[in-house]
Amino acid sequence: MGGQPIEQRREGRAAAIWTIPNIISMIRLAGVPLFLWLVIVPEADVLALVVLMVSGFSDWLDGYLARRLDQMSDLGRILDPVADRLYILAAVIGLLWRDIIPWWVAIILPARDAFLWCLVPFLRTRGYSALPVHYLGKAATAALLYAFPLLFLGDGEGTVATLALVFGWAFAVWGIGLYWWAGLLYAWQVRTLMADRSRHAPRVAPDGKP
């Protein structure tokens, strides 16, 4: 009996919507169309990079506040990785529109996310909504979010632009490789879960991102 109120409080926090971390994530999501508009229409790369930097900081901030304020929620676990993927997609669209990256890069990154989305129905048959965090997924996202600003800066003339382009492609190649490696690792985890019918859903980390 004594444990029931605690469990109820945990369930209430998990179902919360209007928490400070969730509001930060919602604002972060609202920056995606702004970022894409800045890149495509006025080609205001500096402002677009500011939006991307603020997004990266808010990504850390919402996870920190969720843990510090004990405001971890199911919605937050969804919003955070969705925002990451939308920023990656928006950056890919912008880079392709500006002819900075080849078409195959614009296809291979969203193809990985589409591949993982196809695995979600299989996860749900085992009672899972998401897989636990893996360091490869975090490393891949970080590498790509370093690569995109550098590639935008490399779309110009001069020494700085040349260096930005070189380092941007270095991060991009590593990021793409890690992105797909992490995706295949998650697919293998799903295969393992499907084969093991006796297992129950794990606890997903509060700031979990595949």
CSV table of C-alpha atoms in Angstrom, one decimal:
chain,number,residue,atom,x,y,z
A,1,MET,CA,0.0,0.0,0.0
A,2,GLY,CA,2.8,2.4,0.9
A,3,GLY,CA,4.3,2.0,-2.5
A,4,GLN,CA,1.2,2.8,-4.5
A,5,PRO,CA,1.1,6.6,-4.1
A,6,ILE,CA,4.8,6.7,-5.2
A,7,GLU,CA,3.9,4.6,-8.3
A,8,GLN,CA,0.9,6.8,-9.0
A,9,ARG,CA,3.1,10.0,-8.8
A,10,ARG,CA,5.6,8.4,-11.2
A,11,GLU,CA,2.8,7.6,-13.7
A,12,GLY,CA,1.5,11.2,-13.4
A,13,ARG,CA,4.9,12.6,-14.1
A,14,ALA,CA,5.4,10.3,-17.1
A,15,ALA,CA,2.0,11.4,-18.5
A,16,ALA,CA,2.7,15.2,-18.0
A,17,ILE,CA,2.6,17.4,-21.0
A,18,TRP,CA,3.2,21.0,-20.0
A,19,THR,CA,6.5,20.6,-18.2
A,20,ILE,CA,9.5,23.0,-18.6
A,21,PRO,CA,11.6,20.5,-20.6
A,22,ASN,CA,8.6,19.7,-22.9
A,23,ILE,CA,8.0,23.4,-23.6
A,24,ILE,CA,11.7,23.8,-24.5
A,25,SER,CA,11.4,20.9,-26.8
A,26,MET,CA,8.2,22.4,-28.4
A,27,ILE,CA,10.0,25.7,-29.0
A,28,ARG,CA,12.9,23.8,-30.4
A,29,LEU,CA,10.6,22.1,-32.9
A,30,ALA,CA,9.1,25.4,-33.9
A,31,GLY,CA,12.7,26.5,-34.9
A,32,VAL,CA,12.8,23.8,-37.6
A,33,PRO,CA,10.7,25.6,-40.3
A,34,LEU,CA,12.5,28.9,-39.3
A,35,PHE,CA,15.9,27.3,-39.9
A,36,LEU,CA,14.8,25.8,-43.3
A,37,TRP,CA,13.3,29.2,-44.4
A,38,LEU,CA,16.5,31.1,-43.5
A,39,VAL,CA,18.6,28.6,-45.5
A,40,ILE,CA,16.4,28.5,-48.6
A,41,VAL,CA,14.8,31.9,-49.0
A,42,PRO,CA,17.1,34.7,-47.9
A,43,GLU,CA,20.1,32.3,-47.6
A,44,ALA,CA,20.9,33.9,-44.3
A,45,ASP,CA,23.4,31.3,-43.2
A,46,VAL,CA,24.6,33.1,-40.1
A,47,LEU,CA,21.1,33.4,-38.7
A,48,ALA,CA,20.4,29.8,-39.7
A,49,LEU,CA,23.5,28.6,-37.8
A,50,VAL,CA,22.5,30.6,-34.8
A,51,VAL,CA,19.1,28.7,-34.8
A,52,LEU,CA,21.0,25.4,-35.1
A,53,MET,CA,23.3,26.3,-32.2
A,54,VAL,CA,20.4,27.4,-30.0
A,55,SER,CA,18.7,24.1,-30.9
A,56,GLY,CA,21.8,22.1,-29.9
A,57,PHE,CA,22.0,24.0,-26.5
A,58,SER,CA,18.3,23.5,-25.9
A,59,ASP,CA,18.7,19.8,-26.6
A,60,TRP,CA,21.1,19.6,-23.7
A,61,LEU,CA,19.1,21.9,-21.5
A,62,ASP,CA,15.8,20.1,-21.7
A,63,GLY,CA,17.4,16.8,-20.8
A,64,TYR,CA,19.3,18.4,-17.9
A,65,LEU,CA,16.1,20.1,-16.6
A,66,ALA,CA,14.1,16.9,-17.0
A,67,ARG,CA,16.5,15.1,-14.7
A,68,ARG,CA,17.1,18.0,-12.3
A,69,LEU,CA,13.4,18.9,-11.9
A,70,ASP,CA,12.3,15.3,-12.0
A,71,GLN,CA,10.0,16.2,-15.0
A,72,MET,CA,10.8,13.2,-17.2
A,73,SER,CA,7.8,12.3,-19.3
A,74,ASP,CA,6.7,10.0,-22.1
A,75,LEU,CA,6.1,13.1,-24.4
A,76,GLY,CA,9.6,14.3,-23.7
A,77,ARG,CA,11.1,11.0,-24.8
A,78,ILE,CA,9.3,11.4,-28.1
A,79,LEU,CA,9.8,15.1,-28.7
A,80,ASP,CA,13.6,15.1,-28.2
A,81,PRO,CA,14.6,12.5,-30.9
A,82,VAL,CA,11.9,13.8,-33.3
A,83,ALA,CA,13.4,17.3,-33.0
A,84,ASP,CA,16.9,15.9,-33.8
A,85,ARG,CA,15.6,14.0,-36.9
A,86,LEU,CA,13.7,17.0,-38.1
A,87,TYR,CA,16.7,19.3,-37.8
A,88,ILE,CA,18.8,16.7,-39.7
A,89,LEU,CA,16.1,16.4,-42.4
A,90,ALA,CA,15.8,20.2,-42.7
A,91,ALA,CA,19.6,20.7,-43.0
A,92,VAL,CA,19.8,17.9,-45.6
A,93,ILE,CA,17.0,19.6,-47.6
A,94,GLY,CA,18.7,23.0,-47.4
A,95,LEU,CA,22.1,21.6,-48.4
A,96,LEU,CA,20.6,19.8,-51.3
A,97,TRP,CA,18.6,22.9,-52.4
A,98,ARG,CA,21.8,24.9,-52.4
A,99,ASP,CA,23.7,22.2,-54.3
A,100,ILE,CA,26.2,21.8,-51.4
A,101,ILE,CA,25.7,18.1,-51.1
A,102,PRO,CA,25.1,15.4,-53.7
A,103,TRP,CA,21.7,13.7,-54.0
A,104,TRP,CA,22.9,10.4,-52.5
A,105,VAL,CA,23.6,12.1,-49.2
A,106,ALA,CA,20.1,13.6,-49.2
A,107,ILE,CA,18.7,10.1,-49.7
A,108,ILE,CA,20.8,7.9,-47.4
A,109,LEU,CA,20.2,9.9,-44.2
A,110,PRO,CA,16.3,9.9,-44.3
A,111,ALA,CA,16.4,6.3,-45.6
A,112,ARG,CA,18.0,5.3,-42.3
A,113,ASP,CA,15.2,6.9,-40.3
A,114,ALA,CA,12.5,5.4,-42.6
A,115,PHE,CA,14.2,2.0,-42.0
A,116,LEU,CA,13.9,2.4,-38.2
A,117,TRP,CA,10.3,3.6,-38.4
A,118,CYS,CA,9.5,0.4,-40.2
A,119,LEU,CA,10.7,-1.5,-37.1
A,120,VAL,CA,8.4,0.4,-34.7
A,121,PRO,CA,5.3,-1.9,-35.3
A,122,PHE,CA,7.5,-4.9,-34.4
A,123,LEU,CA,8.6,-3.2,-31.2
A,124,ARG,CA,5.0,-2.5,-30.2
A,125,THR,CA,4.1,-6.2,-30.5
A,126,ARG,CA,6.6,-6.8,-27.6
A,127,GLY,CA,5.3,-3.8,-25.5
A,128,TYR,CA,8.2,-1.5,-26.4
A,129,SER,CA,7.8,2.1,-27.5
A,130,ALA,CA,11.5,2.8,-27.9
A,131,LEU,CA,14.9,1.2,-27.5
A,132,PRO,CA,17.4,2.2,-24.8
A,133,VAL,CA,20.0,4.9,-25.7
A,134,HIS,CA,23.1,3.8,-27.5
A,135,TYR,CA,26.3,5.9,-27.6
A,136,LEU,CA,26.7,5.3,-31.4
A,137,GLY,CA,23.3,7.0,-32.0
A,138,LYS,CA,24.4,10.0,-29.9
A,139,ALA,CA,27.8,10.2,-31.6
A,140,ALA,CA,26.2,10.0,-35.0
A,141,THR,CA,23.8,12.8,-34.3
A,142,ALA,CA,26.5,15.0,-32.8
A,143,ALA,CA,28.8,14.4,-35.8
A,144,LEU,CA,26.1,15.4,-38.3
A,145,LEU,CA,25.1,18.5,-36.3
A,146,TYR,CA,28.7,19.6,-36.4
A,147,ALA,CA,29.0,18.7,-40.1
A,148,PHE,CA,26.0,20.7,-41.4
A,149,PRO,CA,27.0,24.2,-40.1
A,150,LEU,CA,30.5,23.6,-41.5
A,151,LEU,CA,29.2,22.6,-44.9
A,152,PHE,CA,27.1,25.8,-45.0
A,153,LEU,CA,30.1,27.8,-44.0
A,154,GLY,CA,32.1,26.1,-46.8
A,155,ASP,CA,29.7,27.4,-49.4
A,156,GLY,CA,31.9,30.4,-50.2
A,157,GLU,CA,35.3,31.5,-51.1
A,158,GLY,CA,38.5,31.9,-49.2
A,159,THR,CA,40.6,29.9,-46.7
A,160,VAL,CA,38.0,29.8,-44.0
A,161,ALA,CA,35.4,28.4,-46.4
A,162,THR,CA,37.8,25.8,-47.7
A,163,LEU,CA,38.7,24.6,-44.2
A,164,ALA,CA,35.1,24.5,-43.2
A,165,LEU,CA,34.3,22.4,-46.2
A,166,VAL,CA,37.1,19.9,-45.5
A,167,PHE,CA,36.2,19.5,-41.8
A,168,GLY,CA,32.5,19.5,-42.7
A,169,TRP,CA,32.8,16.6,-45.0
A,170,ALA,CA,35.0,14.8,-42.5
A,171,PHE,CA,32.3,15.1,-39.9
A,172,ALA,CA,29.6,14.2,-42.5
A,173,VAL,CA,31.3,11.0,-43.6
A,174,TRP,CA,31.9,9.8,-40.0
A,175,GLY,CA,28.3,10.9,-39.1
A,176,ILE,CA,26.7,9.0,-42.0
A,177,GLY,CA,28.7,5.9,-41.2
A,178,LEU,CA,27.9,6.0,-37.5
A,179,TYR,CA,24.2,6.9,-38.2
A,180,TRP,CA,23.7,3.7,-40.3
A,181,TRP,CA,25.9,1.6,-37.9
A,182,ALA,CA,23.6,2.7,-35.0
A,183,GLY,CA,20.6,2.0,-37.1
A,184,LEU,CA,21.7,-1.6,-37.9
A,185,LEU,CA,22.5,-2.0,-34.2
A,186,TYR,CA,19.0,-1.1,-33.3
A,187,ALA,CA,17.7,-3.4,-36.0
A,188,TRP,CA,19.7,-6.2,-34.4
A,189,GLN,CA,18.2,-5.4,-31.0
A,190,VAL,CA,14.7,-5.6,-32.5
A,191,ARG,CA,15.5,-8.9,-34.0
A,192,THR,CA,16.8,-10.2,-30.6
A,193,LEU,CA,13.6,-8.9,-28.9
A,194,MET,CA,11.4,-10.6,-31.4
A,195,ALA,CA,13.2,-13.8,-30.9
A,196,ASP,CA,13.0,-13.6,-27.1
A,197,ARG,CA,9.2,-13.8,-26.3
A,198,SER,CA,9.8,-13.9,-22.5
A,199,ARG,CA,11.4,-10.5,-22.1
A,200,HIS,CA,9.5,-7.4,-20.9
A,201,ALA,CA,9.9,-3.8,-22.0
A,202,PRO,CA,13.0,-2.1,-20.6
A,203,ARG,CA,13.1,1.3,-18.9
A,204,VAL,CA,14.1,3.9,-21.5
A,205,ALA,CA,16.6,6.5,-20.4
A,206,PRO,CA,14.9,9.9,-19.8
A,207,ASP,CA,16.8,11.6,-22.6
A,208,GLY,CA,16.8,8.6,-24.8
A,209,LYS,CA,17.6,9.1,-28.4
A,210,PRO,CA,18.1,6.3,-30.9
